[in-house]
Coordinates of C-alpha atoms and ligand atoms in Angstrom, one line a residue:
X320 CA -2.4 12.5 25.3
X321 CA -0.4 9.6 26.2
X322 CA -0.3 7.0 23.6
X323 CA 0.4 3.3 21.9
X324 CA 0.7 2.2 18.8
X325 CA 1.3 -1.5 18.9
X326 CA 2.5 -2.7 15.6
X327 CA 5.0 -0.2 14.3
X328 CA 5.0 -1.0 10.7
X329 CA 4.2 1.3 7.4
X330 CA 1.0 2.7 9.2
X331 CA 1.9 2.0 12.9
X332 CA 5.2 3.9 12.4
X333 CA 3.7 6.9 10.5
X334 CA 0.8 7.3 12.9
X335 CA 2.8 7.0 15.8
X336 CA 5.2 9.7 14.5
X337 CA 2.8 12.2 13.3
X338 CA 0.6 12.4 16.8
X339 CA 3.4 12.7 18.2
X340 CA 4.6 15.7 15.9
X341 CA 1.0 16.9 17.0
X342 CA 2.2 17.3 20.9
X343 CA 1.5 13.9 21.9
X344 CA 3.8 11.6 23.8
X345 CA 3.7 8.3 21.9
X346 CA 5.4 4.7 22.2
X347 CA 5.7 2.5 19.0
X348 CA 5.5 -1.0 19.9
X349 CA 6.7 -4.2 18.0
X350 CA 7.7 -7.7 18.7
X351 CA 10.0 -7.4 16.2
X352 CA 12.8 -6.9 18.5
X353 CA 15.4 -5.9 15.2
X354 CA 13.0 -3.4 14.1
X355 CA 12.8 -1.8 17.5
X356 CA 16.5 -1.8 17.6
X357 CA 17.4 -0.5 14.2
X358 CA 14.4 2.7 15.0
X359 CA 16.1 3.5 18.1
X360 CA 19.5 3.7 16.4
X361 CA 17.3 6.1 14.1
X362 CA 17.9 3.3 11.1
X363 CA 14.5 3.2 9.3
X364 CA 13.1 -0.1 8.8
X365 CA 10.9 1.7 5.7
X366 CA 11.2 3.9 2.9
X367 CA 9.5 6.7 3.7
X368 CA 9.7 10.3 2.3
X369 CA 10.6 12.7 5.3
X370 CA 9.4 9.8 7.8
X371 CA 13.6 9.9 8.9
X372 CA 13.6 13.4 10.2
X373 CA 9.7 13.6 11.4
X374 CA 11.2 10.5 13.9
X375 CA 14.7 12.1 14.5
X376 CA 12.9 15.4 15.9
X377 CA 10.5 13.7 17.9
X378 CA 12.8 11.7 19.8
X379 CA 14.7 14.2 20.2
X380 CA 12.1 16.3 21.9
X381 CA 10.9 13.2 23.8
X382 CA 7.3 12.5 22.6
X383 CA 8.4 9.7 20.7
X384 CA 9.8 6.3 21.7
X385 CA 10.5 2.6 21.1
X386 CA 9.4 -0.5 22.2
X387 CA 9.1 -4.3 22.6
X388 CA 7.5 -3.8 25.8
X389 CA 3.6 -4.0 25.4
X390 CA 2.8 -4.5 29.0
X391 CA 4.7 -1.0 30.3
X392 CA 3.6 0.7 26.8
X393 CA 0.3 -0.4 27.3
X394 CA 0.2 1.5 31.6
X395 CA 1.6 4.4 30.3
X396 CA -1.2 5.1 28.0
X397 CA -4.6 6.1 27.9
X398 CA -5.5 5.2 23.9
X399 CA -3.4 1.9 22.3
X400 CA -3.6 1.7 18.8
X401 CA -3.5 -1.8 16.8
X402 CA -1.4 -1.4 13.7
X403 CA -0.4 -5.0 13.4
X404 CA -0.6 -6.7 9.7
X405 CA -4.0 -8.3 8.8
X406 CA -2.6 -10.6 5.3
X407 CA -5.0 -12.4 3.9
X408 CA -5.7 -16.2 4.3
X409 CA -5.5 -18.5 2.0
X410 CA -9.7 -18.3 1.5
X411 CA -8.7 -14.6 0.9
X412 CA -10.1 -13.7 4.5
X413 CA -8.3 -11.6 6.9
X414 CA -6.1 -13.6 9.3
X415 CA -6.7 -11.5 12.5
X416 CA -4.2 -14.3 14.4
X417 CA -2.8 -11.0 15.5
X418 CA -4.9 -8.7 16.3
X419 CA -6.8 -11.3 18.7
X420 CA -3.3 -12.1 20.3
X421 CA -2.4 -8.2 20.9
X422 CA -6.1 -7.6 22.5
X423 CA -5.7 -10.5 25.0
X424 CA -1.6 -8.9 25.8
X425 CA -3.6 -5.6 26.4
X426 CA -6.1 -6.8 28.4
X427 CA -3.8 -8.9 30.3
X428 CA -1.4 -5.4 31.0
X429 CA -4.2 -3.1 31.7
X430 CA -3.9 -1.6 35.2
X431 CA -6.6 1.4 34.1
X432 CA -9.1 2.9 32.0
X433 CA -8.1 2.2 28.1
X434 CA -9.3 2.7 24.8
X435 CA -8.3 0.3 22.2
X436 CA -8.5 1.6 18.8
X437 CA -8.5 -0.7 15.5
X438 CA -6.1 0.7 13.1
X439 CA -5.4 -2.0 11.3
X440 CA -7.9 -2.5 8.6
X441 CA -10.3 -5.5 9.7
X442 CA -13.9 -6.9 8.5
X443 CA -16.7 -5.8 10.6
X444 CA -17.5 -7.3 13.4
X445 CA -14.1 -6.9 14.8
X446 CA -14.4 -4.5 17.0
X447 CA -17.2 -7.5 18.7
X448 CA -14.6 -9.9 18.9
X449 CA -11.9 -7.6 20.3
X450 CA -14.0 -6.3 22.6
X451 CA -15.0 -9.7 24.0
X452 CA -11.4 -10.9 24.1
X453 CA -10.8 -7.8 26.3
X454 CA -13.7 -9.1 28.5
X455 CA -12.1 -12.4 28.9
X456 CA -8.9 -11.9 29.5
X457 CA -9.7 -8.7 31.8
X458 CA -9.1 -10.3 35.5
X459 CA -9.2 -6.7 37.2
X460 CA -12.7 -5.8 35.9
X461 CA -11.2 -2.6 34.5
X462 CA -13.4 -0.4 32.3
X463 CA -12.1 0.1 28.8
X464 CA -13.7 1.0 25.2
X465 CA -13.6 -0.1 22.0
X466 CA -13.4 2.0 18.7
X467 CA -12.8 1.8 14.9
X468 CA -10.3 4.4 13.3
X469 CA -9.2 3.2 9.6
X470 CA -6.2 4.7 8.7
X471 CA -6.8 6.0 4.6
X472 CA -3.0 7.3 4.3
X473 CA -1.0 6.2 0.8
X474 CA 2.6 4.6 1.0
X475 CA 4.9 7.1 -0.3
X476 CA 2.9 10.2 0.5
X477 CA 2.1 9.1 4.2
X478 CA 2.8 11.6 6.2
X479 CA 1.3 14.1 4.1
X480 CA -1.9 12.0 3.8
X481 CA -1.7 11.4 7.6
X482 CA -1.5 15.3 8.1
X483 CA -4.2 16.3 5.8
X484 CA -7.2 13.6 5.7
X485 CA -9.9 14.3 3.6
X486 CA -11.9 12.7 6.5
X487 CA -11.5 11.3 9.3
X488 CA -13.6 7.8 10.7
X489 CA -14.7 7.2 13.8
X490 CA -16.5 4.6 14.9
X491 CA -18.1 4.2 18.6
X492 CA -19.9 2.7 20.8
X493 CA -19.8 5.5 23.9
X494 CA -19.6 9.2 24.0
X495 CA -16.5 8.7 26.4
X496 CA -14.8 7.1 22.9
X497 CA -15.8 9.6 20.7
X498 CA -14.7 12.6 22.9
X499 CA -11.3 11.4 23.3
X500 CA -10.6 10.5 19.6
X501 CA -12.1 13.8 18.5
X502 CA -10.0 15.6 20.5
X503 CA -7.3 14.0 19.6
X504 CA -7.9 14.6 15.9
X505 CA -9.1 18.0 16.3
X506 CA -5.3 19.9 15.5
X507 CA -5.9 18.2 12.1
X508 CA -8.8 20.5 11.6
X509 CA -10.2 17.9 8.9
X510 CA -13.8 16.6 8.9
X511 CA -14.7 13.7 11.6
X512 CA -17.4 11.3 11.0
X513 CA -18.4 9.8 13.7
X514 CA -20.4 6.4 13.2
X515 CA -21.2 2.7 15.0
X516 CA -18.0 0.7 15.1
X517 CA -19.6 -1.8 12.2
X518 CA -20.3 1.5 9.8
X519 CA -16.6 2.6 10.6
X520 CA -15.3 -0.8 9.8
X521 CA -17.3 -0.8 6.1
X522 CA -16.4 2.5 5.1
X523 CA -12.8 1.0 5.1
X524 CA -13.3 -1.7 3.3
X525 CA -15.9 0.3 0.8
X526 CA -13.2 2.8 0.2
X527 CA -10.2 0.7 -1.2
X528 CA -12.7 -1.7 -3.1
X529 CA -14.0 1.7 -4.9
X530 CA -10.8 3.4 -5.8
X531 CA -9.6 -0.6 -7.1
X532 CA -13.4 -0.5 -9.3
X533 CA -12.2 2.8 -10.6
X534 CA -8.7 1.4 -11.5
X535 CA -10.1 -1.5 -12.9
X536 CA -12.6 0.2 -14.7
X537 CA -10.4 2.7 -16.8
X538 CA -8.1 -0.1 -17.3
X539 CA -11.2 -2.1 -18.8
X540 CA -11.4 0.9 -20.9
X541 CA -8.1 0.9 -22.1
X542 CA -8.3 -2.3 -23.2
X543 CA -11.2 -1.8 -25.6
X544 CA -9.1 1.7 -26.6
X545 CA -6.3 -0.6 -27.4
X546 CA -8.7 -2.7 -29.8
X547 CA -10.2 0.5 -31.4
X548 CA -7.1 2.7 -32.0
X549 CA -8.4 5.5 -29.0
X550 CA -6.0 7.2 -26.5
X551 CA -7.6 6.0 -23.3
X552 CA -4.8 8.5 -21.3
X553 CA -7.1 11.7 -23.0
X554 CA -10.6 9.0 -21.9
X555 CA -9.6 9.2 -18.7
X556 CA -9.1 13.5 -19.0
X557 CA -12.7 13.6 -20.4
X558 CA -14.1 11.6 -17.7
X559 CA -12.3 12.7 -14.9
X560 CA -13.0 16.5 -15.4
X561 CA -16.5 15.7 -14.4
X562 CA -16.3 16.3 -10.5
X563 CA -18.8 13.5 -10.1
X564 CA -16.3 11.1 -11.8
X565 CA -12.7 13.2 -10.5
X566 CA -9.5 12.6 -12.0
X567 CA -7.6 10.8 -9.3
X568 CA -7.4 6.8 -9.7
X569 CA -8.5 6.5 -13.2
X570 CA -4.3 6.2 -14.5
X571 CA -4.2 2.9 -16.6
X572 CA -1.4 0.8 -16.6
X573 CA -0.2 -2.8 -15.4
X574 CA -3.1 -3.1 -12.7
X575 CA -3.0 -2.6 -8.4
X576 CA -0.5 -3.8 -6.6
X577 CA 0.5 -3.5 -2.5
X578 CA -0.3 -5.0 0.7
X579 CA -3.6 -3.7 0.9
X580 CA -5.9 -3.1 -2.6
X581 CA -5.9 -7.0 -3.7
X582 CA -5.9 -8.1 0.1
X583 CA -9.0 -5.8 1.1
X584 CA -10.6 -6.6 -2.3
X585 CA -11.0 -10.3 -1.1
X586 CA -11.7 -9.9 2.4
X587 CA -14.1 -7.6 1.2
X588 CA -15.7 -10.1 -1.3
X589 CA -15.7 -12.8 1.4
X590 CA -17.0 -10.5 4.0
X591 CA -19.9 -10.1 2.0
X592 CA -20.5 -13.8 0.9
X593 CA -20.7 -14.4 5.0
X594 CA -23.0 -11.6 4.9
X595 CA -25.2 -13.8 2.0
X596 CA -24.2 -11.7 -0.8
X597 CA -22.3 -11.9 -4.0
X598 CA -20.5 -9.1 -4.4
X599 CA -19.9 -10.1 -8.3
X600 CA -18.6 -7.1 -9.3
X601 CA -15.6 -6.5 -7.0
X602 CA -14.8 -10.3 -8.3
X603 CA -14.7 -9.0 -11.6
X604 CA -12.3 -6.1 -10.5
X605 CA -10.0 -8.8 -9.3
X606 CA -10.1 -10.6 -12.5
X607 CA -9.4 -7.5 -14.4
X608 CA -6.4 -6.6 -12.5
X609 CA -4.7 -10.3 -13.0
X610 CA -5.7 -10.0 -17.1
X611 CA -3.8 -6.5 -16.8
X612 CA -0.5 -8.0 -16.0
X613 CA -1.0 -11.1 -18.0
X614 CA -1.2 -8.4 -21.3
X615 CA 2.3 -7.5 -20.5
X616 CA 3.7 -10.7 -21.1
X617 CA 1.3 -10.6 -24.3
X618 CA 2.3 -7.5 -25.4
X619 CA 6.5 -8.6 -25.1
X620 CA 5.1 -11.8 -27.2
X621 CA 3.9 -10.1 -29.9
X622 CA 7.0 -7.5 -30.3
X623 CA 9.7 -10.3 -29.7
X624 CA 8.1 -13.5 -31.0
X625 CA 10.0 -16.0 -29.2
X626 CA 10.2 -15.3 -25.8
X627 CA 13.4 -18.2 -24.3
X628 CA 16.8 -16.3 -24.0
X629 CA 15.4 -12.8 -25.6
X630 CA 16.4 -10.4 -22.5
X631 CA 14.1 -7.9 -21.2
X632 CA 15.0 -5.2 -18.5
X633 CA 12.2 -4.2 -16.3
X634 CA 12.6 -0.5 -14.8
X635 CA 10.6 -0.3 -11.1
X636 CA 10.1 -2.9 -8.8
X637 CA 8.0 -1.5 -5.9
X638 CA 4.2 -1.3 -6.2
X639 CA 4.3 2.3 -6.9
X640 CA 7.0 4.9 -6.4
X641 CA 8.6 6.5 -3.4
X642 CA 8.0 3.4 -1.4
X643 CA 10.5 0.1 -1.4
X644 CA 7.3 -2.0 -0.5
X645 CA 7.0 -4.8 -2.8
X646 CA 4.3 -6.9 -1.4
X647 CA 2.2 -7.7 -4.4
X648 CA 3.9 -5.4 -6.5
X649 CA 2.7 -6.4 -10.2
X650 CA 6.7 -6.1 -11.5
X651 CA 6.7 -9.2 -9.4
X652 CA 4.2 -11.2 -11.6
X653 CA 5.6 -10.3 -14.8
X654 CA 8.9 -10.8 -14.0
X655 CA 8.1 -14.5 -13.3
X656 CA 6.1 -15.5 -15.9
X657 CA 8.9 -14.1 -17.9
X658 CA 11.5 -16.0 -16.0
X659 CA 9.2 -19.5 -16.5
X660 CA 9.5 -18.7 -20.1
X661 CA 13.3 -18.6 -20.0
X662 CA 13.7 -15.1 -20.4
X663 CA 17.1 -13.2 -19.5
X664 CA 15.4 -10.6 -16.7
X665 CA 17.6 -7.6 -16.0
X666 CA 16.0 -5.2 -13.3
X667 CA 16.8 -1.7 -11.6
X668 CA 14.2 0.4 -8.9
X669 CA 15.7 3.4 -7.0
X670 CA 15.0 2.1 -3.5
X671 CA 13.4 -1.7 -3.8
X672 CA 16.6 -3.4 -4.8
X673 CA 17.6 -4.2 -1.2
X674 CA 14.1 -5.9 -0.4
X675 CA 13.7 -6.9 -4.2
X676 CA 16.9 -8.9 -3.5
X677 CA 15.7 -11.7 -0.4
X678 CA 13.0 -12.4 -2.6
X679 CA 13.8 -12.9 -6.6
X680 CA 17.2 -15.1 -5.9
X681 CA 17.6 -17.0 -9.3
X682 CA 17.0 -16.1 -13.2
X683 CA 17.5 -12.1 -13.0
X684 CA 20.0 -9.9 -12.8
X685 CA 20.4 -6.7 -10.8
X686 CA 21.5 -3.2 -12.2
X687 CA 22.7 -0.1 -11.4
X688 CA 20.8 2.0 -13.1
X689 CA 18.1 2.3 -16.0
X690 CA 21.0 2.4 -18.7
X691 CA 22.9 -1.2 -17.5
X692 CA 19.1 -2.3 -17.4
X693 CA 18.5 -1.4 -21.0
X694 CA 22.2 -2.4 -22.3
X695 CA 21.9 -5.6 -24.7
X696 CA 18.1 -5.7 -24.1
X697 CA 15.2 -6.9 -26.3
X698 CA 13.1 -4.9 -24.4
X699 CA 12.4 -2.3 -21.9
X700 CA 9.1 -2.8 -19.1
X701 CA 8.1 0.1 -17.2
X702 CA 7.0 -1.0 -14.0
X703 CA 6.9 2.0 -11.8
X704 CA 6.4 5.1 -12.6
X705 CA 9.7 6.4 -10.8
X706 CA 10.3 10.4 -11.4
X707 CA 13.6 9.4 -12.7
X708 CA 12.7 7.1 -15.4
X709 CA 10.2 9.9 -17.1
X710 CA 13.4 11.9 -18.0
X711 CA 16.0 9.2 -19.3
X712 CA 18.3 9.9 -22.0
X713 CA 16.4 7.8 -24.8
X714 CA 19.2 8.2 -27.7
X715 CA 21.5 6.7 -25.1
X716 CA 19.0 4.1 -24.3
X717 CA 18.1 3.3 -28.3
X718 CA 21.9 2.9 -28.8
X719 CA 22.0 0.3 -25.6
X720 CA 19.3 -1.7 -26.4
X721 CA 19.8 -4.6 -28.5
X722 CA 16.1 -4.1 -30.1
X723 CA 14.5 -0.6 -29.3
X724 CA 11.3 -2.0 -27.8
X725 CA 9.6 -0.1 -24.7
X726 CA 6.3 -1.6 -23.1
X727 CA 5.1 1.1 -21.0
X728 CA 3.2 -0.3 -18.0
X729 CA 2.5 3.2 -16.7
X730 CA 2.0 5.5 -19.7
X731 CA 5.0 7.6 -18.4
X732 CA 6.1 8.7 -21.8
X733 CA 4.5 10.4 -25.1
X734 CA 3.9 7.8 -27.6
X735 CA 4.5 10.3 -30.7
X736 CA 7.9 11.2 -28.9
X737 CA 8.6 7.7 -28.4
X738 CA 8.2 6.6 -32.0
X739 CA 9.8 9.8 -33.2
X740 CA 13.1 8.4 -31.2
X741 CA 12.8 5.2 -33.6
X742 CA 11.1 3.0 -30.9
X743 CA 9.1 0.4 -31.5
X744 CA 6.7 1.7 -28.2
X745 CA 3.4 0.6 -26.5
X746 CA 1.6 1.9 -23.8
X747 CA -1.7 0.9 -21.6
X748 CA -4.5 1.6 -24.7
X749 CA -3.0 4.0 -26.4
X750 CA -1.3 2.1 -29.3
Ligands
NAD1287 P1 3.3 -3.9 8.4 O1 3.5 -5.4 8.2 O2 4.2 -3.0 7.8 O3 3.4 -3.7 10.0 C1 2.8 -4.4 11.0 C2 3.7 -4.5 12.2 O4 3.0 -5.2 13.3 C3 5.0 -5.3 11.9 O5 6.1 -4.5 12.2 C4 4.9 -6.5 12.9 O6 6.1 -6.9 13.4 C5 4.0 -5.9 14.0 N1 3.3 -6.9 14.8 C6 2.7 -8.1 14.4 N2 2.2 -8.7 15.5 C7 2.6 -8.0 16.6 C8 2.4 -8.2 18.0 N3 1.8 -9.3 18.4 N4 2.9 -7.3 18.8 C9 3.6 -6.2 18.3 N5 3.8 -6.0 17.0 C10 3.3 -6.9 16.2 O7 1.8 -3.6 8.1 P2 1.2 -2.2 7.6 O8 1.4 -2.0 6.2 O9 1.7 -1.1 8.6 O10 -0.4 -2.4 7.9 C11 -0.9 -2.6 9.1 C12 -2.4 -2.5 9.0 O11 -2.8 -1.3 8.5 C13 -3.0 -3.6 8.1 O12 -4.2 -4.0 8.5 C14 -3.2 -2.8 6.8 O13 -4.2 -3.3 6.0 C15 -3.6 -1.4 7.3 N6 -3.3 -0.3 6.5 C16 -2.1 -0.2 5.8 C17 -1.8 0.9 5.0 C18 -0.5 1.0 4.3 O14 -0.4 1.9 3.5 N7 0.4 0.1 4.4 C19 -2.7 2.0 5.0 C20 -3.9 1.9 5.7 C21 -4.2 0.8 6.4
UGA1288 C1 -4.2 2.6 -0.8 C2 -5.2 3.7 -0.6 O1 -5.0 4.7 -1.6 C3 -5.1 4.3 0.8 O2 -6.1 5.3 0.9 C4 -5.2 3.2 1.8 O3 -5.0 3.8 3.1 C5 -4.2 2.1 1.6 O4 -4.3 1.6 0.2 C6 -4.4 1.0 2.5 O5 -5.5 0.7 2.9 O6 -3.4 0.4 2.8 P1 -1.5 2.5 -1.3 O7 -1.8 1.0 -1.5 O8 -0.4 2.9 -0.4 O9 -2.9 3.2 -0.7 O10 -1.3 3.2 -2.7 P2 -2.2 3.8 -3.9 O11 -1.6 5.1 -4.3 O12 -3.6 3.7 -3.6 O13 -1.9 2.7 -5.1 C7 -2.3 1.4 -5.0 C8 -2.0 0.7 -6.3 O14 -2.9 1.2 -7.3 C9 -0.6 0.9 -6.9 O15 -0.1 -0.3 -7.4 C10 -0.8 1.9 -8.0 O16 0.2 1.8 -9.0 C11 -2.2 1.6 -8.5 N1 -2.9 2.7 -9.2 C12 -3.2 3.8 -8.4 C13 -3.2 2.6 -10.5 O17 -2.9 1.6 -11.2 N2 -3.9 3.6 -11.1 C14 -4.2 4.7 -10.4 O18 -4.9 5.6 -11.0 C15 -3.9 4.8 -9.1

C-alpha cells in the first residue's frame, strides 16, 4: 500500500518505518525542514533502539522516504497518517492547532480517494471535526474516509511494541475503512478491534489513564509501606502474580513522566468534565504523581539537613531509559527544586545529555559518567533506571562521595546490599 505519515516524530517515524519494513512504500512527512534533512542524511533526530538500521534498510530498498512535501506525499498515497504532537493547553486540553491545520493541507492536496487516519492521540470527537474540515476545504468533491488508529507503542521499545501489539484499534465509520486498515495490519497477525471512531478514540485515552492509576496506585502503596516498615517492591510481587492484577506497571519510584501519561491524564480529565463528569479519581492520580517527586526533595532533606551548597549528583535524566526524551521527565522537577534551594546539581544520563543540555542552562553541572557525578557529592539520586547504573562499582562510588547517601528513585538496587556497602540508602517504600 502506498502510504503517509505526516508528522514524523517518535511515533510518526517508528510507524512510518515499520510498515514499511512490512512491504509498504511509505513517505514520512514533516515541516520541520532540519529534521527531514538530517533523516535523509540517515542522522536520527531520536534515540531509538534499532530505529537507525530499520530506516537505513528501508531506504535502501526504496519503501521508505523523506519529506516536507505534504501536497505530492499526500497524491502518492492512498492512507495518510497524522502523527503530529497534540501538547496540552494551558487548561490541560489537547491543542489540536495541528492536526486541524494538517487535515485542511490534506484536503486542499487531495486529487483522489483518501483515507485519513488519526494517529496522534486526540479526545473524541476528533475524528467529527477532522472529517468536517476535510468537507470544507475539499473543492473537488473527492470521496475520502475517516478513521481512528491509536498508536499504544512505548519509547525505548518502539519498534518492538509496533511489531508485536497486544491489539490493535480500529475505529470506523465505513466497511471501505475498515477493509483497508485490516489488511494493512493483517502481516502483524495480532488481534484487531474494530469499533466507531468515538470508541476507538476512548480506548486510547482509557488505556494510558489506567496504566498511570496503576502507577499511582502502587506508588500510594509504597508510601504507606514507607510509614509501616513493609517492602512494597515484594507488595507489588504479591499482587501482581494475580493475572487479574499482572505485574507490569506496578514498579514504584519517583512517579510518570513523558510526553504523553501526564498530558493524556488531563485531556482525559477535561474530556470528561465536557462530557459532565468528574473523573475524581484520575485527578487524584495526578496529585499522587506530583507528591512522588516532591518526597525526593523530602527524603534528601532529612539525610542532609540543610539543603544550600550541599551537592547532589542525580544519575538519569530521560523519563525512562533507552530513550533521550525528556519531556516531563520527573529528574527535571527535582532537579529544580533542588537548584531553587541552592543546591550544587551534578548530573550524567547515557544519551539525554545533548537534549538535557538546551534546556537546564544555569546551576548544574554535567558529567561524564556516574563516578564524576558521585565525586565530592552529598548525595546520589537515581532518576532512571539506566542498565548501566544497576552494576556500578559502589566501593569506588562510597570512596567518591563526600557523604555515602543514595536516594533510589527507581528501586534499582538491594537495600540490604546497599547498607552492607556502608550507605546510608533509601528506596521508593522500602526503608
Ligand atoms: P513528536 O513531537 O515527536 O512528533 C510530532 C512531529 O509532527 C514533529 O516532528 C513535528 O515537527 C511534526 N509536525 C507538527 N505539525 C506539522 C505539520 N503541520 N506538518 C508536518 N509535520 C508536523 O510527537 P510524538 O511523540 O511522535 O507524538 C505524536 C502523537 O502521537 C501525539 O499525539 C502523542 O500523544 C501520540 N503518541 C505518542 C507516543 C510516544 O511514545 N511518543 C505513543 C503513542 C501515541
Ligand atoms: C506510554 C504507554 O505505555 C504506551 O502504551 C503509549 O503508547 C504511550 O505512553 C503514549 O501514548 O505515548 P511511554 O510513555 O513511552 O509509553 O513509556 P512507559 O513505559 O509507559 O512509561 C511511562 C512512565 O511511567 C515513565 O516515566 C516510567 O518511568 C513510568 N513507570 C512505568 C513507572 O513509574 N512505573 C511503572 O511500573 C511503569
Amino acid at each position: 500500500m502506498n502510504i503517509s505519515l505526516i508528522g514524523s516524530g517518535y511515533v510518526g517515524l517508528v510507524t512510518g518505518a515499520c510498515f514499511a519494513d512490512l512491504g509498504n512504500k511509505v513517505i514520512c512527512v514533516d515541516n520541520n525542514a532540519a529534521k527531514i534533512k538530517d533523516l535523509k542524511a540517515n542522522r536520527m533526530p531520536i534515540y531509538e533502539p534499532g530505529l537507525s538500521d530499520l530506516i537505513k534498510r528501508n531506504v535502501k530498498e526504496s519503501r521508505l522516504s523523506f519529506t516536507t512535501n505534504l501536497k505530492e506525499s499526500v497524491n502518492r498515497s492512498d492512507i495518510i497518517f497524522i502523527a503530529v504532537n497534540t501538547p496540552p493547553k494551558e487548561n490541560g486540553e489537547a491543542d489540536l492547532v495541528y492536526v486541524e491545520k494538517v487535515s485542511k493541507e490534506i484536503a486542499l492536496s487531495m486529487r483522489s480517494y483518501k483515507l485519513v487516519v488519526e494517529k496522534s492521540t486526540v479526545p473524541v470527537n476528533t475524528g467529527e471535526w477532522v472529517e468536517r474540515t476535510i468537507k470544507t476545504f475539499n473543492k473537488h468533491n473527492i470521496k475520502f474516509d475517516v478513521a481512528s488508529n491509536p498508536e499504544f507503542l512505548r519509547e525505548g521499545s518502539a519498534i518492538e511494541d509496533f511489531m508485536n501489539p497486544d491489539r490493535i484499534v480500529i475505529g470506523v465509520s465505513s466497511s471501505k475503512a475498515r477493509d483497508i486498515l485490516t489488511k494493512l495490519y493483517r502481516p502483524l497477525k495480532a488481534p484487531i478491534i474494530v469499533t466507531d471512531i468515538k470508541s476507538a478514540e476512548i480506548i486510547k485515552h482509557a488505556s494510558n489513564s489506567f496504566l498511570a492509576m496503576k502507577i499511582s496506585f502502587i506508588n500510594a502503596v509504597s508510601d504507606i509501606c514507607d510509614r509501616i516498615g513493609a517492602d512494597v517492591v515484594e507488595v507489588a510481587k504479591g499482587m501482581g502474580l494475580d493475572k487479574r492484577i499482572g505485574e507490569k506497571f506496578l514498579a514504584a519510584g519517583i512517579g510518570f513522566g513523558g510526553s504523553c501519561f501526564p498530558k493524556d491524564l488531563t485531556a482525559f480529565i477535561k474530556m470528561a468534565e465536557r462530557a459532565g463528569y468528574d473523573f475524581a479519581l484520575l485527578k487524584e492520580v495526578a496529585k499522587i504523581n506530583r507528591d512522588q517527586k516532591a518526597l525526593v526533595i523530602k527524603r534528601i532533606e532529612e539525610r542532609l539537613w540543610n539543603l544550600p551548597d550541599k551537592v547532589v549528583g542525580v544519575l538519569g535524566l530521560s523519563f525512562k531509559p533507552n530513550t533521550d526524551d525528556i519531556r516531563n521527565a520527573p529528574a527535571f522537577d527535582i532537579i529544580s527544586a533542588l537548584v531553587g534551594q541552592k543546591v550544587k546539581v551534578k548530573v550524567y544520563d547515557p544519551v539525554a545529555m545533548p537534549k538535557a543540555k538546551a534546556v537546564l542552562k544555569h546551576g548544574v553541572k554535567f558529567c561524564k559518567d556516574a563516578y564524576e557525578t558521585a565525586r565530592q557529592s552529598d548525595c546520589l539520586v537515581i532518576a532512571t533506571e539506566w542498565n548501566e547504573f544497576k552494576e556500578l562499582d559502589f566501593k569506588k562510588i562510597k570512596r567518591l562521595m563526600r557523604q555515602a547517601v543514595i536516594i533510589d528513585g527507581r528501586n534499582i538496587y538491594n537495600p540490604d546490599d546497599m547498607k552492607k556497602l556502608g550507605f546510608n540508602y533509601t528506596g521508593i517504600g522500602r526503608r
